[in-house]
Amino acid sequence: YVNSRYVSPPEAIWRLFSYNLHGKSHVVVRLPVHLEGRQNVYFAPGQEEERLQNQVVRHTKLTQFFALNATNADARQYLYHDIPKHYTWQVPRPERNLGNVRQWCPRLNRMTNVTLARMLSTSNWI
């Protein structure tokens, strides 16, 4: 038994010249659009009332965009679809000490991949 693998000539040349075999060039962030108080709520059966009363449900990317503009003068220069280029969406986790609030936080490493924002389509039913 021989533990080996086949490397084709194009792959061999690619590896000899130290080219990247794969990479990630863009990050796509989905931005929801909803009317005030009409955001989606996800819950387990039997927890409907508890989930509706939960403050975390009220913090969506769109509502926190407005909160960011109300408190941060630097953020006012950006439109909703520009925010992911300069801020990251932080979800509450115990190790981050953010409390129980989802929020936009300033992007610390600007040298990362290109960030594209895609606003989800809306319908006339909203």
GROMACS .gro file of N, CA and C in nm, residues 6-101:
model
  288
    6TYR      N    1  -0.213   1.207  -0.663
    6TYR     CA    2  -0.174   1.252  -0.796
    6TYR      C    3  -0.182   1.405  -0.802
    7VAL      N    4  -0.078   1.468  -0.853
    7VAL     CA    5  -0.076   1.612  -0.874
    7VAL      C    6  -0.058   1.634  -1.024
    8SER      N    7  -0.157   1.698  -1.084
    8SER     CA    8  -0.152   1.722  -1.229
    8SER      C    9  -0.046   1.828  -1.261
    9PRO      N   10   0.002   1.832  -1.386
    9PRO     CA   11   0.102   1.932  -1.424
    9PRO      C   12   0.059   2.077  -1.398
   10PRO      N   13  -0.066   2.116  -1.431
   10PRO     CA   14  -0.103   2.255  -1.400
   10PRO      C   15  -0.098   2.286  -1.250
   11GLU      N   16  -0.143   2.191  -1.168
   11GLU     CA   17  -0.139   2.214  -1.024
   11GLU      C   18   0.006   2.219  -0.974
   12ALA      N   19   0.092   2.136  -1.030
   12ALA     CA   20   0.232   2.135  -0.989
   12ALA      C   21   0.298   2.270  -1.019
   13ILE      N   22   0.275   2.324  -1.137
   13ILE     CA   23   0.332   2.454  -1.173
   13ILE      C   24   0.277   2.562  -1.081
   14TRP      N   25   0.147   2.555  -1.056
   14TRP     CA   26   0.081   2.654  -0.970
   14TRP      C   27   0.144   2.653  -0.831
   15ARG      N   28   0.170   2.534  -0.779
   15ARG     CA   29   0.231   2.521  -0.646
   15ARG      C   30   0.379   2.561  -0.648
   16LEU      N   31   0.452   2.528  -0.755
   16LEU     CA   32   0.593   2.565  -0.764
   16LEU      C   33   0.613   2.716  -0.762
   17PHE      N   34   0.523   2.787  -0.828
   17PHE     CA   35   0.532   2.933  -0.831
   17PHE      C   36   0.462   3.000  -0.713
   18SER      N   37   0.416   2.920  -0.618
   18SER     CA   38   0.354   2.968  -0.493
   18SER      C   39   0.232   3.056  -0.517
   19TYR      N   40   0.154   3.023  -0.618
   19TYR     CA   41   0.028   3.094  -0.639
   19TYR      C   42  -0.076   3.041  -0.541
   20ASN      N   43  -0.173   3.124  -0.509
   20ASN     CA   44  -0.283   3.078  -0.424
   20ASN      C   45  -0.371   2.982  -0.501
   21LEU      N   46  -0.404   2.871  -0.439
   21LEU     CA   47  -0.492   2.774  -0.503
   21LEU      C   48  -0.638   2.812  -0.485
   22HIS      N   49  -0.669   2.880  -0.380
   22HIS     CA   50  -0.805   2.927  -0.357
   22HIS      C   51  -0.796   3.049  -0.267
   23GLY      N   52  -0.903   3.123  -0.262
   23GLY     CA   53  -0.904   3.242  -0.179
   23GLY      C   54  -1.043   3.297  -0.165
   24LYS      N   55  -1.056   3.391  -0.076
   24LYS     CA   56  -1.184   3.456  -0.051
   24LYS      C   57  -1.163   3.604  -0.076
   25SER      N   58  -1.239   3.660  -0.167
   25SER     CA   59  -1.214   3.799  -0.203
   25SER      C   60  -1.319   3.895  -0.151
   26HIS      N   61  -1.442   3.849  -0.129
   26HIS     CA   62  -1.548   3.939  -0.088
   26HIS      C   63  -1.631   3.877   0.024
   27VAL      N   64  -1.683   3.963   0.108
   27VAL     CA   65  -1.777   3.923   0.212
   27VAL      C   66  -1.908   3.994   0.180
   28VAL      N   67  -2.018   3.918   0.175
   28VAL     CA   68  -2.148   3.976   0.146
   28VAL      C   69  -2.230   3.977   0.274
   29VAL      N   70  -2.279   4.095   0.312
   29VAL     CA   71  -2.361   4.112   0.431
   29VAL      C   72  -2.503   4.140   0.386
   30ARG      N   73  -2.597   4.063   0.438
   30ARG     CA   74  -2.739   4.083   0.403
   30ARG      C   75  -2.800   4.185   0.497
   31LEU      N   76  -2.864   4.286   0.441
   31LEU     CA   77  -2.926   4.392   0.520
   31LEU      C   78  -3.078   4.386   0.504
   32PRO      N   79  -3.149   4.351   0.609
   32PRO     CA   80  -3.295   4.343   0.599
   32PRO      C   81  -3.359   4.481   0.598
   33VAL      N   82  -3.473   4.490   0.535
   33VAL     CA   83  -3.552   4.613   0.532
   33VAL      C   84  -3.691   4.576   0.583
   34HIS      N   85  -3.743   4.654   0.677
   34HIS     CA   86  -3.877   4.627   0.732
   34HIS      C   87  -3.936   4.757   0.782
   35LEU      N   88  -4.067   4.757   0.797
   35LEU     CA   89  -4.134   4.872   0.855
   35LEU      C   90  -4.115   4.870   1.006
   36GLU      N   91  -4.140   4.983   1.068
   36GLU     CA   92  -4.122   4.992   1.213
   36GLU      C   93  -4.214   4.893   1.285
   37GLY      N   94  -4.155   4.811   1.370
   37GLY     CA   95  -4.230   4.712   1.446
   37GLY      C   96  -4.274   4.591   1.366
   38ARG      N   97  -4.228   4.576   1.243
   38ARG     CA   98  -4.271   4.465   1.157
   38ARG      C   99  -4.156   4.370   1.124
   39GLN      N  100  -4.052   4.364   1.207
   39GLN     CA  101  -3.940   4.275   1.181
   39GLN      C  102  -3.979   4.130   1.208
   40ASN      N  103  -3.905   4.038   1.149
   40ASN     CA  104  -3.930   3.896   1.168
   40ASN      C  105  -3.893   3.854   1.310
   41VAL      N  106  -3.973   3.763   1.365
   41VAL     CA  107  -3.948   3.709   1.498
   41VAL      C  108  -3.946   3.557   1.486
   42TYR      N  109  -3.842   3.494   1.539
   42TYR     CA  110  -3.829   3.348   1.537
   42TYR      C  111  -3.840   3.297   1.679
   43PHE      N  112  -3.919   3.191   1.698
   43PHE     CA  113  -3.940   3.139   1.832
   43PHE      C  114  -3.969   2.990   1.826
   44ALA      N  115  -3.949   2.925   1.941
   44ALA     CA  116  -3.983   2.784   1.956
   44ALA      C  117  -4.130   2.776   1.997
   45PRO      N  118  -4.199   2.669   1.959
   45PRO     CA  119  -4.340   2.656   1.998
   45PRO      C  120  -4.357   2.666   2.150
   46GLY      N  121  -4.455   2.746   2.191
   46GLY     CA  122  -4.482   2.765   2.332
   46GLY      C  123  -4.410   2.884   2.393
   47GLN      N  124  -4.323   2.950   2.318
   47GLN     CA  125  -4.247   3.064   2.371
   47GLN      C  126  -4.280   3.193   2.296
   48GLU      N  127  -4.397   3.199   2.237
   48GLU     CA  128  -4.433   3.315   2.155
   48GLU      C  129  -4.435   3.445   2.235
   49GLU      N  130  -4.510   3.447   2.347
   49GLU     CA  131  -4.523   3.569   2.426
   49GLU      C  132  -4.388   3.613   2.484
   50GLU      N  133  -4.313   3.517   2.534
   50GLU     CA  134  -4.182   3.549   2.594
   50GLU      C  135  -4.089   3.610   2.490
   51ARG      N  136  -4.090   3.556   2.371
   51ARG     CA  137  -4.001   3.604   2.265
   51ARG      C  138  -4.041   3.743   2.218
   52LEU      N  139  -4.171   3.769   2.212
   52LEU     CA  140  -4.218   3.900   2.169
   52LEU      C  141  -4.182   4.009   2.270
   53GLN      N  142  -4.175   3.974   2.397
   53GLN     CA  143  -4.140   4.071   2.501
   53GLN      C  144  -3.989   4.093   2.511
   54ASN      N  145  -3.912   4.004   2.452
   54ASN     CA  146  -3.766   4.010   2.461
   54ASN      C  147  -3.714   4.132   2.385
   55GLN      N  148  -3.625   4.208   2.448
   55GLN     CA  149  -3.569   4.328   2.386
   55GLN      C  150  -3.477   4.296   2.269
   56VAL      N  151  -3.414   4.178   2.270
   56VAL     CA  152  -3.320   4.142   2.163
   56VAL      C  153  -3.392   4.138   2.029
   57VAL      N  154  -3.518   4.098   2.029
   57VAL     CA  155  -3.595   4.089   1.905
   57VAL      C  156  -3.606   4.226   1.839
   58ARG      N  157  -3.610   4.329   1.918
   58ARG     CA  158  -3.629   4.464   1.865
   58ARG      C  159  -3.504   4.522   1.802
   59HIS      N  160  -3.389   4.460   1.826
   59HIS     CA  161  -3.263   4.513   1.774
   59HIS      C  162  -3.227   4.442   1.644
   60THR      N  163  -3.267   4.500   1.532
   60THR     CA  164  -3.232   4.446   1.402
   60THR      C  165  -3.121   4.533   1.343
   61LYS      N  166  -3.067   4.491   1.231
   61LYS     CA  167  -2.962   4.570   1.167
   61LYS      C  168  -3.014   4.708   1.127
   62LEU      N  169  -3.138   4.713   1.084
   62LEU     CA  170  -3.196   4.841   1.043
   62LEU      C  171  -3.223   4.932   1.162
   63THR      N  172  -3.285   4.879   1.268
   63THR     CA  173  -3.314   4.963   1.385
   63THR      C  174  -3.185   5.009   1.453
   64GLN      N  175  -3.085   4.923   1.457
   64GLN     CA  176  -2.958   4.962   1.518
   64GLN      C  177  -2.880   5.059   1.429
   65PHE      N  178  -2.907   5.058   1.298
   65PHE     CA  179  -2.848   5.159   1.210
   65PHE      C  180  -2.898   5.298   1.250
   66PHE      N  181  -3.029   5.308   1.276
   66PHE     CA  182  -3.085   5.436   1.319
   66PHE      C  183  -3.033   5.475   1.457
   67ALA      N  184  -3.018   5.379   1.547
   67ALA     CA  185  -2.963   5.408   1.680
   67ALA      C  186  -2.817   5.453   1.669
   68LEU      N  187  -2.742   5.392   1.580
   68LEU     CA  188  -2.602   5.431   1.559
   68LEU      C  189  -2.594   5.574   1.509
   69ASN      N  190  -2.681   5.611   1.416
   69ASN     CA  191  -2.681   5.748   1.365
   69ASN      C  192  -2.723   5.848   1.472
   70ALA      N  193  -2.807   5.807   1.566
   70ALA     CA  194  -2.850   5.897   1.672
   70ALA      C  195  -2.740   5.923   1.773
   71THR      N  196  -2.648   5.826   1.791
   71THR     CA  197  -2.546   5.840   1.894
   71THR      C  198  -2.406   5.866   1.841
   72ASN      N  199  -2.379   5.837   1.715
   72ASN     CA  200  -2.244   5.846   1.660
   72ASN      C  201  -2.243   5.942   1.541
   73ALA      N  202  -2.178   6.056   1.558
   73ALA     CA  203  -2.175   6.156   1.451
   73ALA      C  204  -2.098   6.107   1.329
   74ASP      N  205  -1.995   6.024   1.349
   74ASP     CA  206  -1.916   5.974   1.237
   74ASP      C  207  -1.997   5.882   1.147
   75ALA      N  208  -2.093   5.811   1.203
   75ALA     CA  209  -2.172   5.716   1.125
   75ALA      C  210  -2.275   5.785   1.037
   76ARG      N  211  -2.304   5.909   1.063
   76ARG     CA  212  -2.408   5.980   0.987
   76ARG      C  213  -2.369   6.005   0.841
   77GLN      N  214  -2.242   5.995   0.811
   77GLN     CA  215  -2.199   6.018   0.673
   77GLN      C  216  -2.224   5.898   0.583
   78TYR      N  217  -2.260   5.783   0.642
   78TYR     CA  218  -2.278   5.660   0.565
   78TYR      C  219  -2.425   5.627   0.546
   79LEU      N  220  -2.458   5.577   0.429
   79LEU     CA  221  -2.591   5.525   0.405
   79LEU      C  222  -2.600   5.383   0.461
   80TYR      N  223  -2.721   5.331   0.469
   80TYR     CA  224  -2.744   5.198   0.527
   80TYR      C  225  -2.659   5.092   0.458
   81HIS      N  226  -2.650   5.096   0.326
   81HIS     CA  227  -2.574   4.993   0.255
   81HIS      C  228  -2.422   5.015   0.264
   82ASP      N  229  -2.377   5.129   0.316
   82ASP     CA  230  -2.234   5.154   0.335
   82ASP      C  231  -2.184   5.114   0.474
   83ILE      N  232  -2.273   5.097   0.568
   83ILE     CA  233  -2.235   5.069   0.707
   83ILE      C  234  -2.148   4.943   0.719
   84PRO      N  235  -2.176   4.830   0.653
   84PRO     CA  236  -2.091   4.711   0.671
   84PRO      C  237  -1.945   4.730   0.629
   85LYS      N  238  -1.916   4.830   0.548
   85LYS     CA  239  -1.777   4.857   0.511
   85LYS      C  240  -1.699   4.917   0.627
   86HIS      N  241  -1.768   4.984   0.718
   86HIS     CA  242  -1.701   5.058   0.825
   86HIS      C  243  -1.735   5.006   0.965
   87TYR      N  244  -1.840   4.924   0.976
   87TYR     CA  245  -1.883   4.870   1.104
   87TYR      C  246  -1.913   4.721   1.088
   88THR      N  247  -1.903   4.647   1.198
   88THR     CA  248  -1.938   4.505   1.197
   88THR      C  249  -2.059   4.484   1.286
   89TRP      N  250  -2.142   4.387   1.250
   89TRP     CA  251  -2.261   4.354   1.328
   89TRP      C  252  -2.222   4.257   1.438
   90GLN      N  253  -2.236   4.300   1.563
   90GLN     CA  254  -2.196   4.219   1.678
   90GLN      C  255  -2.319   4.159   1.744
   91VAL      N  256  -2.317   4.028   1.760
   91VAL     CA  257  -2.424   3.955   1.827
   91VAL      C  258  -2.380   3.930   1.970
   92PRO      N  259  -2.471   3.941   2.069
   92PRO     CA  260  -2.431   3.923   2.209
   92PRO      C  261  -2.369   3.786   2.235
   93ARG      N  262  -2.254   3.787   2.297
   93ARG     CA  263  -2.187   3.665   2.343
   93ARG      C  264  -2.126   3.697   2.478
   94PRO      N  265  -2.123   3.601   2.568
   94PRO     CA  266  -2.070   3.628   2.703
   94PRO      C  267  -1.926   3.680   2.702
   95GLU      N  268  -1.842   3.631   2.612
   95GLU     CA  269  -1.701   3.672   2.614
   95GLU      C  270  -1.679   3.814   2.561
   96ARG      N  271  -1.779   3.872   2.493
   96ARG     CA  272  -1.763   4.007   2.438
   96ARG      C  273  -1.806   4.117   2.534
   97ASN      N  274  -1.882   4.083   2.636
   97ASN     CA  275  -1.929   4.179   2.736
   97ASN      C  276  -2.007   4.294   2.673
   98LEU      N  277  -2.093   4.264   2.577
   98LEU     CA  278  -2.176   4.366   2.514
   98LEU      C  279  -2.312   4.377   2.579
   99GLY      N  280  -2.337   4.294   2.677
   99GLY     CA  281  -2.470   4.291   2.735
   99GLY      C  282  -2.561   4.206   2.649
  100ASN      N  283  -2.685   4.247   2.639
  100ASN     CA  284  -2.784   4.169   2.564
  100ASN      C  285  -2.830   4.246   2.441
  101VAL      N  286  -2.742   4.326   2.383
  101VAL     CA  287  -2.780   4.412   2.271
  101VAL      C  288  -2.700   4.377   2.147
   0.00000   0.00000   0.00000
